[in-house]
């Protein structure tokens, strides 16, 4: 175990039962990406895109296992682990990086959702208006603590679940032969498709910050793995459905495949079901934003002794200012590509590096104690 470092531990009344890690991971991973990830994956692996999704999910399982190895040995959150492994100075720089990292993820989710709203519902609305509404909503939840944010994750999951039933209407027009021939693409193409899934799979790293809030933290691991399995299953079913509904040429030209599927829904009382779906999807997007902003402000609080509410306000102001610099579909695409690249190297490179560095540090401490 790592030597104890000074961090402010949450009080008993703020702790969560272990199974809530399931809602934390699902709330972080299921977001705007579900609405249009299919085209990007299919660009690389075509009708075998579902293999790329499964492979991405398996990779996340390994990364979650590494995260829990780090957290169990560290007996604290990311801030305490950084200080114990790298010292105050280097650890402080790494903490600063993760504040920016979580803030960037939150900004990307907000800006992408606004782009969807502008494209499908309110074409002429100003970006800053919707951005301000979303960050104000997020602020009201985050300032009430992680328990409230996780409660929002629970509500979001159950409110949005009926939207999955809407996919039944698409099955009546499906062509299963679109899935064949299977296993036609090269391993390299499947791997590139898995890499393209990065942006959709990010968010589980919030566990590095939320872990101290889970009672009997190690017992929450099974729930986190169940959450990764659930999100992988949702993404896999989504891409299988779009593959059998669209042919590859159609899919390559459909930016928001899931929303397009909602247009198939034919109900006598609802003429444009996609409007209903996008409105309900706010309950999916908002928990993700709240979790990421909570993680960023929590790190600021623990690492730099800034009141979490103050840190949150500063982050929101900064993100709001940035909303004026990303305008149009092209810039949103560039933002998503940049965030995916940063996220990929963060989880694929840094998480294993931290796991190894922590083990080496422990071995050095253990060797020193034997002398």
CSV table of C-alpha atoms in Angstrom, one decimal:
chain,number,residue,atom,x,y,z
A,1,UNK,CA,0.0,0.0,0.0
A,2,UNK,CA,1.1,3.6,-0.7
A,3,UNK,CA,2.1,5.8,2.2
A,4,UNK,CA,-0.7,8.0,3.4
A,5,UNK,CA,-0.9,11.5,1.9
A,6,UNK,CA,-3.0,14.4,3.1
A,7,UNK,CA,-6.3,14.7,1.3
A,8,UNK,CA,-9.7,15.6,2.5
A,9,UNK,CA,-11.7,12.4,2.9
A,10,UNK,CA,-15.5,12.6,2.3
A,11,UNK,CA,-17.7,12.3,5.4
A,12,UNK,CA,-19.8,9.1,6.0
A,13,UNK,CA,-23.0,10.9,4.9
A,14,UNK,CA,-21.5,11.7,1.5
A,15,UNK,CA,-20.5,8.1,0.7
A,16,UNK,CA,-22.2,6.0,-1.9
A,17,UNK,CA,-23.0,2.2,-2.0
A,18,UNK,CA,-20.6,0.3,-4.2
A,19,UNK,CA,-23.2,-0.5,-6.9
A,20,UNK,CA,-23.5,3.2,-7.7
A,21,UNK,CA,-20.2,2.9,-9.6
A,22,UNK,CA,-22.4,1.2,-12.2
A,23,UNK,CA,-24.3,4.4,-12.8
A,24,UNK,CA,-21.2,6.6,-12.6
A,25,UNK,CA,-19.5,4.6,-15.5
A,26,UNK,CA,-22.7,4.3,-17.6
A,27,UNK,CA,-23.5,8.0,-17.0
A,28,UNK,CA,-20.0,9.0,-18.1
A,29,UNK,CA,-19.8,6.8,-21.2
A,30,UNK,CA,-23.4,7.0,-22.6
A,31,UNK,CA,-23.8,10.5,-24.0
A,32,UNK,CA,-24.0,12.3,-27.4
A,33,UNK,CA,-21.7,9.8,-29.0
A,34,UNK,CA,-24.5,7.2,-29.2
A,35,UNK,CA,-26.4,9.5,-31.6
A,36,UNK,CA,-23.9,9.4,-34.4
A,37,UNK,CA,-20.8,7.2,-33.8
A,38,UNK,CA,-21.8,4.5,-36.4
A,39,UNK,CA,-20.6,6.3,-39.5
A,40,UNK,CA,-17.2,7.0,-38.1
A,41,UNK,CA,-16.6,3.3,-37.1
A,42,UNK,CA,-18.0,2.0,-40.4
A,43,UNK,CA,-15.6,4.2,-42.3
A,44,UNK,CA,-12.8,1.9,-41.1
A,45,UNK,CA,-14.4,-1.5,-40.7
A,46,UNK,CA,-17.6,-1.4,-42.7
A,47,UNK,CA,-20.1,-4.2,-41.8
A,48,UNK,CA,-17.6,-5.6,-39.3
A,49,UNK,CA,-17.8,-2.4,-37.3
A,50,UNK,CA,-19.5,-4.3,-34.5
A,51,UNK,CA,-16.2,-6.2,-34.0
A,52,UNK,CA,-14.4,-2.9,-33.5
A,53,UNK,CA,-17.0,-1.9,-30.8
A,54,UNK,CA,-16.6,-5.2,-29.0
A,55,UNK,CA,-12.8,-4.9,-29.1
A,56,UNK,CA,-13.0,-1.3,-27.7
A,57,UNK,CA,-15.2,-2.6,-24.9
A,58,UNK,CA,-12.7,-5.4,-24.0
A,59,UNK,CA,-9.9,-2.8,-23.9
A,60,UNK,CA,-11.9,-0.7,-21.5
A,61,UNK,CA,-12.4,-3.7,-19.2
A,62,UNK,CA,-8.6,-4.1,-19.0
A,63,UNK,CA,-8.2,-0.4,-18.3
A,64,UNK,CA,-10.8,-0.5,-15.6
A,65,UNK,CA,-8.9,-3.4,-14.0
A,66,UNK,CA,-5.7,-1.3,-14.1
A,67,UNK,CA,-7.6,1.6,-12.5
A,68,UNK,CA,-8.8,-0.5,-9.6
A,69,UNK,CA,-5.3,-1.8,-9.2
A,70,UNK,CA,-4.0,1.7,-8.9
A,71,UNK,CA,-6.8,2.8,-6.6
A,72,UNK,CA,-6.6,-0.2,-4.2
A,73,UNK,CA,-2.9,0.3,-3.7
A,74,UNK,CA,-3.1,4.1,-3.5
A,75,UNK,CA,-6.0,4.1,-0.9
A,76,UNK,CA,-7.1,7.5,-2.2
A,77,UNK,CA,-8.0,9.5,-5.2
A,78,UNK,CA,-6.0,10.6,-8.2
A,79,UNK,CA,-4.5,13.6,-6.4
A,80,UNK,CA,-3.2,11.5,-3.5
A,81,UNK,CA,-1.8,8.9,-5.8
A,82,UNK,CA,0.0,11.5,-8.0
A,83,UNK,CA,1.6,13.1,-4.9
A,84,UNK,CA,2.7,9.7,-3.5
A,85,UNK,CA,4.1,8.4,-6.7
A,86,UNK,CA,5.6,11.6,-8.3
A,87,UNK,CA,5.9,14.1,-5.5
A,88,UNK,CA,4.3,17.4,-5.0
A,89,UNK,CA,5.7,19.3,-8.0
A,90,UNK,CA,5.3,16.8,-10.7
A,91,UNK,CA,2.1,15.5,-9.2
A,92,UNK,CA,0.7,19.0,-9.2
A,93,UNK,CA,1.4,19.4,-12.9
A,94,UNK,CA,-0.3,16.1,-13.6
A,95,UNK,CA,-3.3,17.2,-11.5
A,96,UNK,CA,-3.5,20.4,-13.5
A,97,UNK,CA,-3.5,18.3,-16.7
A,98,UNK,CA,-6.4,16.2,-15.5
A,99,UNK,CA,-8.4,19.3,-14.6
A,100,UNK,CA,-8.0,20.5,-18.2
A,101,UNK,CA,-8.7,17.0,-19.4
A,102,UNK,CA,-12.0,16.5,-17.7
A,103,UNK,CA,-13.0,20.1,-18.6
A,104,UNK,CA,-12.2,19.4,-22.2
A,105,UNK,CA,-14.4,16.3,-22.2
A,106,UNK,CA,-17.3,18.3,-20.7
A,107,UNK,CA,-16.8,21.1,-23.2
A,108,UNK,CA,-16.8,18.6,-26.1
A,109,UNK,CA,-20.1,16.9,-24.9
A,110,UNK,CA,-21.8,20.3,-24.4
A,111,UNK,CA,-20.7,21.7,-27.8
A,112,UNK,CA,-21.6,18.5,-29.7
A,113,UNK,CA,-25.1,18.3,-28.2
A,114,UNK,CA,-25.6,22.0,-29.1
A,115,UNK,CA,-24.6,21.2,-32.6
A,116,UNK,CA,-27.2,18.5,-32.8
A,117,UNK,CA,-29.9,20.7,-31.3
A,118,UNK,CA,-29.0,23.4,-33.9
A,119,UNK,CA,-29.1,21.0,-36.8
A,120,UNK,CA,-32.3,19.2,-35.9
A,121,UNK,CA,-34.4,21.6,-33.9
A,122,UNK,CA,-33.4,25.2,-33.5
A,123,UNK,CA,-31.3,26.3,-36.5
A,124,UNK,CA,-31.1,30.0,-35.7
A,125,UNK,CA,-30.5,29.8,-31.9
A,126,UNK,CA,-27.1,31.2,-30.7
A,127,UNK,CA,-24.6,28.7,-29.4
A,128,UNK,CA,-23.8,30.8,-26.3
A,129,UNK,CA,-27.5,30.8,-25.3
A,130,UNK,CA,-27.8,27.0,-25.2
A,131,UNK,CA,-24.3,26.7,-23.7
A,132,UNK,CA,-25.2,29.1,-20.9
A,133,UNK,CA,-28.4,27.1,-20.1
A,134,UNK,CA,-26.6,23.8,-20.0
A,135,UNK,CA,-23.7,25.0,-17.8
A,136,UNK,CA,-26.1,26.7,-15.4
A,137,UNK,CA,-28.1,23.5,-15.1
A,138,UNK,CA,-24.9,21.5,-14.5
A,139,UNK,CA,-23.8,24.0,-11.9
A,140,UNK,CA,-27.0,23.6,-9.9
A,141,UNK,CA,-26.4,19.9,-9.7
A,142,UNK,CA,-22.7,19.8,-9.2
A,143,UNK,CA,-22.8,22.3,-6.3
A,144,UNK,CA,-25.0,19.8,-4.4
A,145,UNK,CA,-22.4,17.1,-4.4
A,146,UNK,CA,-21.6,13.8,-6.0
A,147,UNK,CA,-24.6,12.1,-4.5
A,148,UNK,CA,-27.0,14.4,-6.3
A,149,UNK,CA,-25.0,14.0,-9.6
A,150,UNK,CA,-25.1,10.2,-9.3
A,151,UNK,CA,-28.9,10.5,-8.6
A,152,UNK,CA,-29.2,12.4,-11.8
A,153,UNK,CA,-27.3,9.5,-13.6
A,154,UNK,CA,-29.8,7.0,-12.2
A,155,UNK,CA,-32.8,9.2,-13.4
A,156,UNK,CA,-31.1,9.7,-16.8
A,157,UNK,CA,-30.7,6.0,-17.4
A,158,UNK,CA,-34.2,5.1,-16.6
A,159,UNK,CA,-35.8,8.0,-18.4
A,160,UNK,CA,-33.8,7.3,-21.6
A,161,UNK,CA,-34.3,3.5,-21.6
A,162,UNK,CA,-37.6,3.7,-23.4
A,163,UNK,CA,-35.9,5.3,-26.3
A,164,UNK,CA,-34.2,1.9,-27.0
A,165,UNK,CA,-37.7,0.4,-27.6
A,166,UNK,CA,-38.2,3.0,-30.4
A,167,UNK,CA,-35.6,1.0,-32.4
A,168,UNK,CA,-38.3,-1.7,-32.9
A,169,UNK,CA,-39.7,0.4,-35.7
A,170,UNK,CA,-36.5,0.2,-37.6
A,171,UNK,CA,-36.4,-3.6,-37.5
A,172,UNK,CA,-39.4,-3.8,-39.7
A,173,UNK,CA,-37.3,-2.2,-42.5
A,174,UNK,CA,-34.0,-4.0,-41.7
A,175,UNK,CA,-32.0,-6.1,-44.1
A,176,UNK,CA,-29.9,-8.6,-42.1
A,177,UNK,CA,-27.8,-9.4,-45.2
A,178,UNK,CA,-26.1,-6.1,-44.7
A,179,UNK,CA,-24.0,-7.7,-42.0
A,180,UNK,CA,-22.5,-10.1,-44.5
A,181,UNK,CA,-19.8,-11.1,-45.4
A,182,UNK,CA,-18.6,-11.1,-41.8
A,183,UNK,CA,-14.9,-10.9,-40.8
A,184,UNK,CA,-14.0,-9.5,-44.2
A,185,UNK,CA,-11.9,-6.6,-42.9
A,186,UNK,CA,-8.3,-6.8,-41.9
A,187,UNK,CA,-7.2,-6.8,-38.2
A,188,UNK,CA,-5.7,-3.3,-38.9
A,189,UNK,CA,-9.1,-2.0,-40.1
A,190,UNK,CA,-10.8,-3.5,-37.0
A,191,UNK,CA,-8.2,-1.8,-34.7
A,192,UNK,CA,-8.6,1.5,-36.5
A,193,UNK,CA,-12.4,1.2,-35.9
A,194,UNK,CA,-11.8,0.5,-32.2
A,195,UNK,CA,-9.5,3.5,-32.0
A,196,UNK,CA,-12.3,5.6,-33.5
A,197,UNK,CA,-14.6,4.5,-30.6
A,198,UNK,CA,-12.3,6.3,-28.2
A,199,UNK,CA,-14.5,9.4,-27.7
A,200,UNK,CA,-17.5,7.3,-26.9
A,201,UNK,CA,-15.7,5.1,-24.4
A,202,UNK,CA,-14.1,8.0,-22.4
A,203,UNK,CA,-15.4,9.0,-19.0
A,204,UNK,CA,-14.8,5.9,-16.9
A,205,UNK,CA,-11.7,7.7,-15.7
A,206,UNK,CA,-14.0,9.7,-13.3
A,207,UNK,CA,-13.5,6.6,-11.1
A,208,UNK,CA,-10.0,7.9,-10.3
A,209,UNK,CA,-11.7,10.9,-8.5
A,210,UNK,CA,-14.9,9.3,-7.3
A,211,UNK,CA,-13.4,6.2,-5.7
A,212,UNK,CA,-13.1,7.6,-2.2
A,213,UNK,CA,-16.8,8.3,-2.2
A,214,UNK,CA,-17.6,4.6,-2.7
A,215,UNK,CA,-18.1,2.5,0.5
A,216,UNK,CA,-15.8,-0.5,0.5
A,217,UNK,CA,-14.3,0.8,-2.8
A,218,UNK,CA,-12.8,-2.5,-3.9
A,219,UNK,CA,-16.2,-4.2,-3.9
A,220,UNK,CA,-17.4,-1.7,-6.5
A,221,UNK,CA,-15.1,-3.1,-9.2
A,222,UNK,CA,-17.6,-5.8,-10.3
A,223,UNK,CA,-20.2,-3.1,-10.8
A,224,UNK,CA,-17.8,-1.0,-12.8
A,225,UNK,CA,-17.1,-3.9,-15.1
A,226,UNK,CA,-20.8,-4.6,-15.4
A,227,UNK,CA,-21.3,-1.0,-16.4
A,228,UNK,CA,-18.6,-1.3,-19.1
A,229,UNK,CA,-20.3,-4.5,-20.4
A,230,UNK,CA,-23.6,-2.6,-20.5
A,231,UNK,CA,-22.3,0.3,-22.4
A,232,UNK,CA,-20.5,-2.0,-24.8
A,233,UNK,CA,-23.7,-3.9,-25.4
A,234,UNK,CA,-25.7,-0.7,-26.0
A,235,UNK,CA,-23.1,0.5,-28.6
A,236,UNK,CA,-22.9,-2.9,-30.2
A,237,UNK,CA,-26.7,-3.2,-30.6
A,238,UNK,CA,-26.8,0.3,-31.9
A,239,UNK,CA,-24.2,-0.3,-34.6
A,240,UNK,CA,-25.7,-3.7,-35.6
A,241,UNK,CA,-29.1,-2.0,-36.0
A,242,UNK,CA,-27.8,0.8,-38.2
A,243,UNK,CA,-25.8,-1.6,-40.2
A,244,UNK,CA,-28.8,-3.8,-41.1
A,245,UNK,CA,-31.0,-0.7,-41.7
A,246,UNK,CA,-28.6,1.3,-43.9
A,247,UNK,CA,-26.3,-0.1,-46.6
A,248,UNK,CA,-22.7,1.0,-46.3
A,249,UNK,CA,-23.1,3.9,-48.9
A,250,UNK,CA,-26.1,5.3,-47.0
A,251,UNK,CA,-24.4,4.9,-43.6
A,252,UNK,CA,-21.3,6.7,-44.8
A,253,UNK,CA,-23.5,9.7,-45.7
A,254,UNK,CA,-25.6,9.7,-42.5
A,255,UNK,CA,-24.0,11.9,-39.9
A,256,UNK,CA,-26.5,11.2,-37.0
A,257,UNK,CA,-27.6,7.6,-37.7
A,258,UNK,CA,-29.4,7.0,-34.4
A,259,UNK,CA,-31.5,10.2,-34.8
A,260,UNK,CA,-32.3,9.3,-38.4
A,261,UNK,CA,-33.6,5.9,-37.1
A,262,UNK,CA,-35.9,7.8,-34.8
A,263,UNK,CA,-37.6,9.4,-37.9
A,264,UNK,CA,-38.9,5.9,-38.7
A,265,UNK,CA,-41.0,5.9,-35.6
A,266,UNK,CA,-44.6,6.2,-36.6
A,267,UNK,CA,-47.0,7.0,-33.8
A,268,UNK,CA,-50.5,8.5,-34.3
A,269,UNK,CA,-50.0,11.0,-31.4
A,270,UNK,CA,-46.4,12.1,-32.4
A,271,UNK,CA,-45.4,13.3,-35.8
A,272,UNK,CA,-41.7,14.0,-35.3
A,273,UNK,CA,-40.4,11.5,-32.8
A,274,UNK,CA,-36.8,12.7,-33.2
A,275,UNK,CA,-37.8,15.9,-31.5
A,276,UNK,CA,-39.0,14.0,-28.5
A,277,UNK,CA,-35.9,11.8,-28.5
A,278,UNK,CA,-33.5,14.7,-28.6
A,279,UNK,CA,-35.3,16.5,-25.8
A,280,UNK,CA,-35.2,13.3,-23.6
A,281,UNK,CA,-31.6,12.9,-24.5
A,282,UNK,CA,-30.8,16.0,-22.3
A,283,UNK,CA,-31.3,13.6,-19.4
A,284,UNK,CA,-28.5,11.5,-20.8
A,285,UNK,CA,-26.1,14.3,-21.7
A,286,UNK,CA,-26.5,16.4,-18.5
A,287,UNK,CA,-25.3,13.6,-16.1
A,288,UNK,CA,-22.1,13.2,-18.2
A,289,UNK,CA,-21.5,17.0,-18.1
A,290,UNK,CA,-22.0,17.1,-14.4
A,291,UNK,CA,-19.7,14.1,-13.6
A,292,UNK,CA,-16.9,15.6,-15.7
A,293,UNK,CA,-17.2,19.1,-14.2
A,294,UNK,CA,-17.5,17.6,-10.7
A,295,UNK,CA,-14.3,15.6,-11.3
A,296,UNK,CA,-12.4,18.6,-12.6
A,297,UNK,CA,-13.5,20.9,-9.8
A,298,UNK,CA,-12.8,18.1,-7.2
A,299,UNK,CA,-9.2,17.8,-8.4
A,300,UNK,CA,-8.8,21.5,-8.2
A,301,UNK,CA,-10.1,21.4,-4.6
A,302,UNK,CA,-7.9,18.6,-3.5
A,303,UNK,CA,-4.7,19.5,-5.3
A,304,UNK,CA,-4.7,23.3,-5.0
A,305,UNK,CA,-6.9,24.0,-1.9
A,306,UNK,CA,-9.4,25.9,-4.0
A,307,UNK,CA,-13.0,25.7,-2.8
A,308,UNK,CA,-14.8,23.3,-5.1
A,309,UNK,CA,-17.6,25.8,-5.8
A,310,UNK,CA,-15.0,28.4,-6.7
A,311,UNK,CA,-13.1,26.1,-9.0
A,312,UNK,CA,-16.4,25.1,-10.7
A,313,UNK,CA,-17.3,28.7,-11.3
A,314,UNK,CA,-13.9,29.4,-12.9
A,315,UNK,CA,-14.2,26.3,-15.1
A,316,UNK,CA,-17.7,27.3,-16.3
A,317,UNK,CA,-16.6,30.8,-17.1
A,318,UNK,CA,-13.6,29.5,-19.0
A,319,UNK,CA,-15.7,27.0,-21.0
A,320,UNK,CA,-18.4,29.6,-21.7
A,321,UNK,CA,-15.8,31.9,-23.2
A,322,UNK,CA,-14.5,29.0,-25.3
A,323,UNK,CA,-18.0,28.5,-26.7
A,324,UNK,CA,-17.5,31.6,-28.9
A,325,UNK,CA,-14.5,30.1,-30.6
A,326,UNK,CA,-16.1,26.8,-31.9
A,327,UNK,CA,-18.7,27.7,-34.6
A,328,UNK,CA,-20.0,25.4,-37.3
A,329,UNK,CA,-19.9,21.8,-38.1
A,330,UNK,CA,-16.3,21.7,-39.3
A,331,UNK,CA,-15.0,23.2,-36.0
A,332,UNK,CA,-17.1,20.8,-33.9
A,333,UNK,CA,-15.6,17.9,-35.9
A,334,UNK,CA,-12.1,19.2,-35.3
A,335,UNK,CA,-12.9,19.5,-31.6
A,336,UNK,CA,-14.2,15.9,-31.4
A,337,UNK,CA,-11.1,14.7,-33.3
A,338,UNK,CA,-8.7,16.6,-30.9
A,339,UNK,CA,-10.5,15.4,-27.8
A,340,UNK,CA,-10.5,11.8,-29.1
A,341,UNK,CA,-6.8,11.9,-29.7
A,342,UNK,CA,-6.0,13.4,-26.3
A,343,UNK,CA,-8.3,10.9,-24.6
A,344,UNK,CA,-6.8,8.0,-26.5
A,345,UNK,CA,-3.3,8.7,-25.4
A,346,UNK,CA,-4.4,9.5,-21.9
A,347,UNK,CA,-6.2,6.2,-21.2
A,348,UNK,CA,-4.0,3.9,-23.4
A,349,UNK,CA,-0.6,5.4,-22.4
A,350,UNK,CA,-1.0,7.2,-19.0
A,351,UNK,CA,-3.2,4.7,-17.2
A,352,UNK,CA,-0.8,1.7,-17.8
A,353,UNK,CA,2.2,4.0,-17.1
A,354,UNK,CA,0.7,5.1,-13.7
A,355,UNK,CA,0.0,1.5,-12.9
A,356,UNK,CA,3.7,0.5,-13.5
A,357,UNK,CA,5.1,3.7,-11.9
A,358,UNK,CA,3.1,3.0,-8.7
A,359,UNK,CA,4.3,-0.6,-8.5
A,360,UNK,CA,7.9,0.5,-9.0
A,361,UNK,CA,7.5,3.2,-6.3
A,362,UNK,CA,6.1,0.6,-3.9
A,363,UNK,CA,8.9,-1.8,-4.6
A,364,UNK,CA,11.5,1.0,-3.9
A,365,UNK,CA,9.7,1.9,-0.6
A,366,UNK,CA,9.5,-1.8,0.4
A,367,UNK,CA,13.2,-2.3,-0.5
A,368,UNK,CA,14.2,0.7,1.6
A,369,UNK,CA,12.2,-0.4,4.6
A,370,UNK,CA,14.1,-3.8,4.6
A,371,UNK,CA,17.4,-2.1,5.0
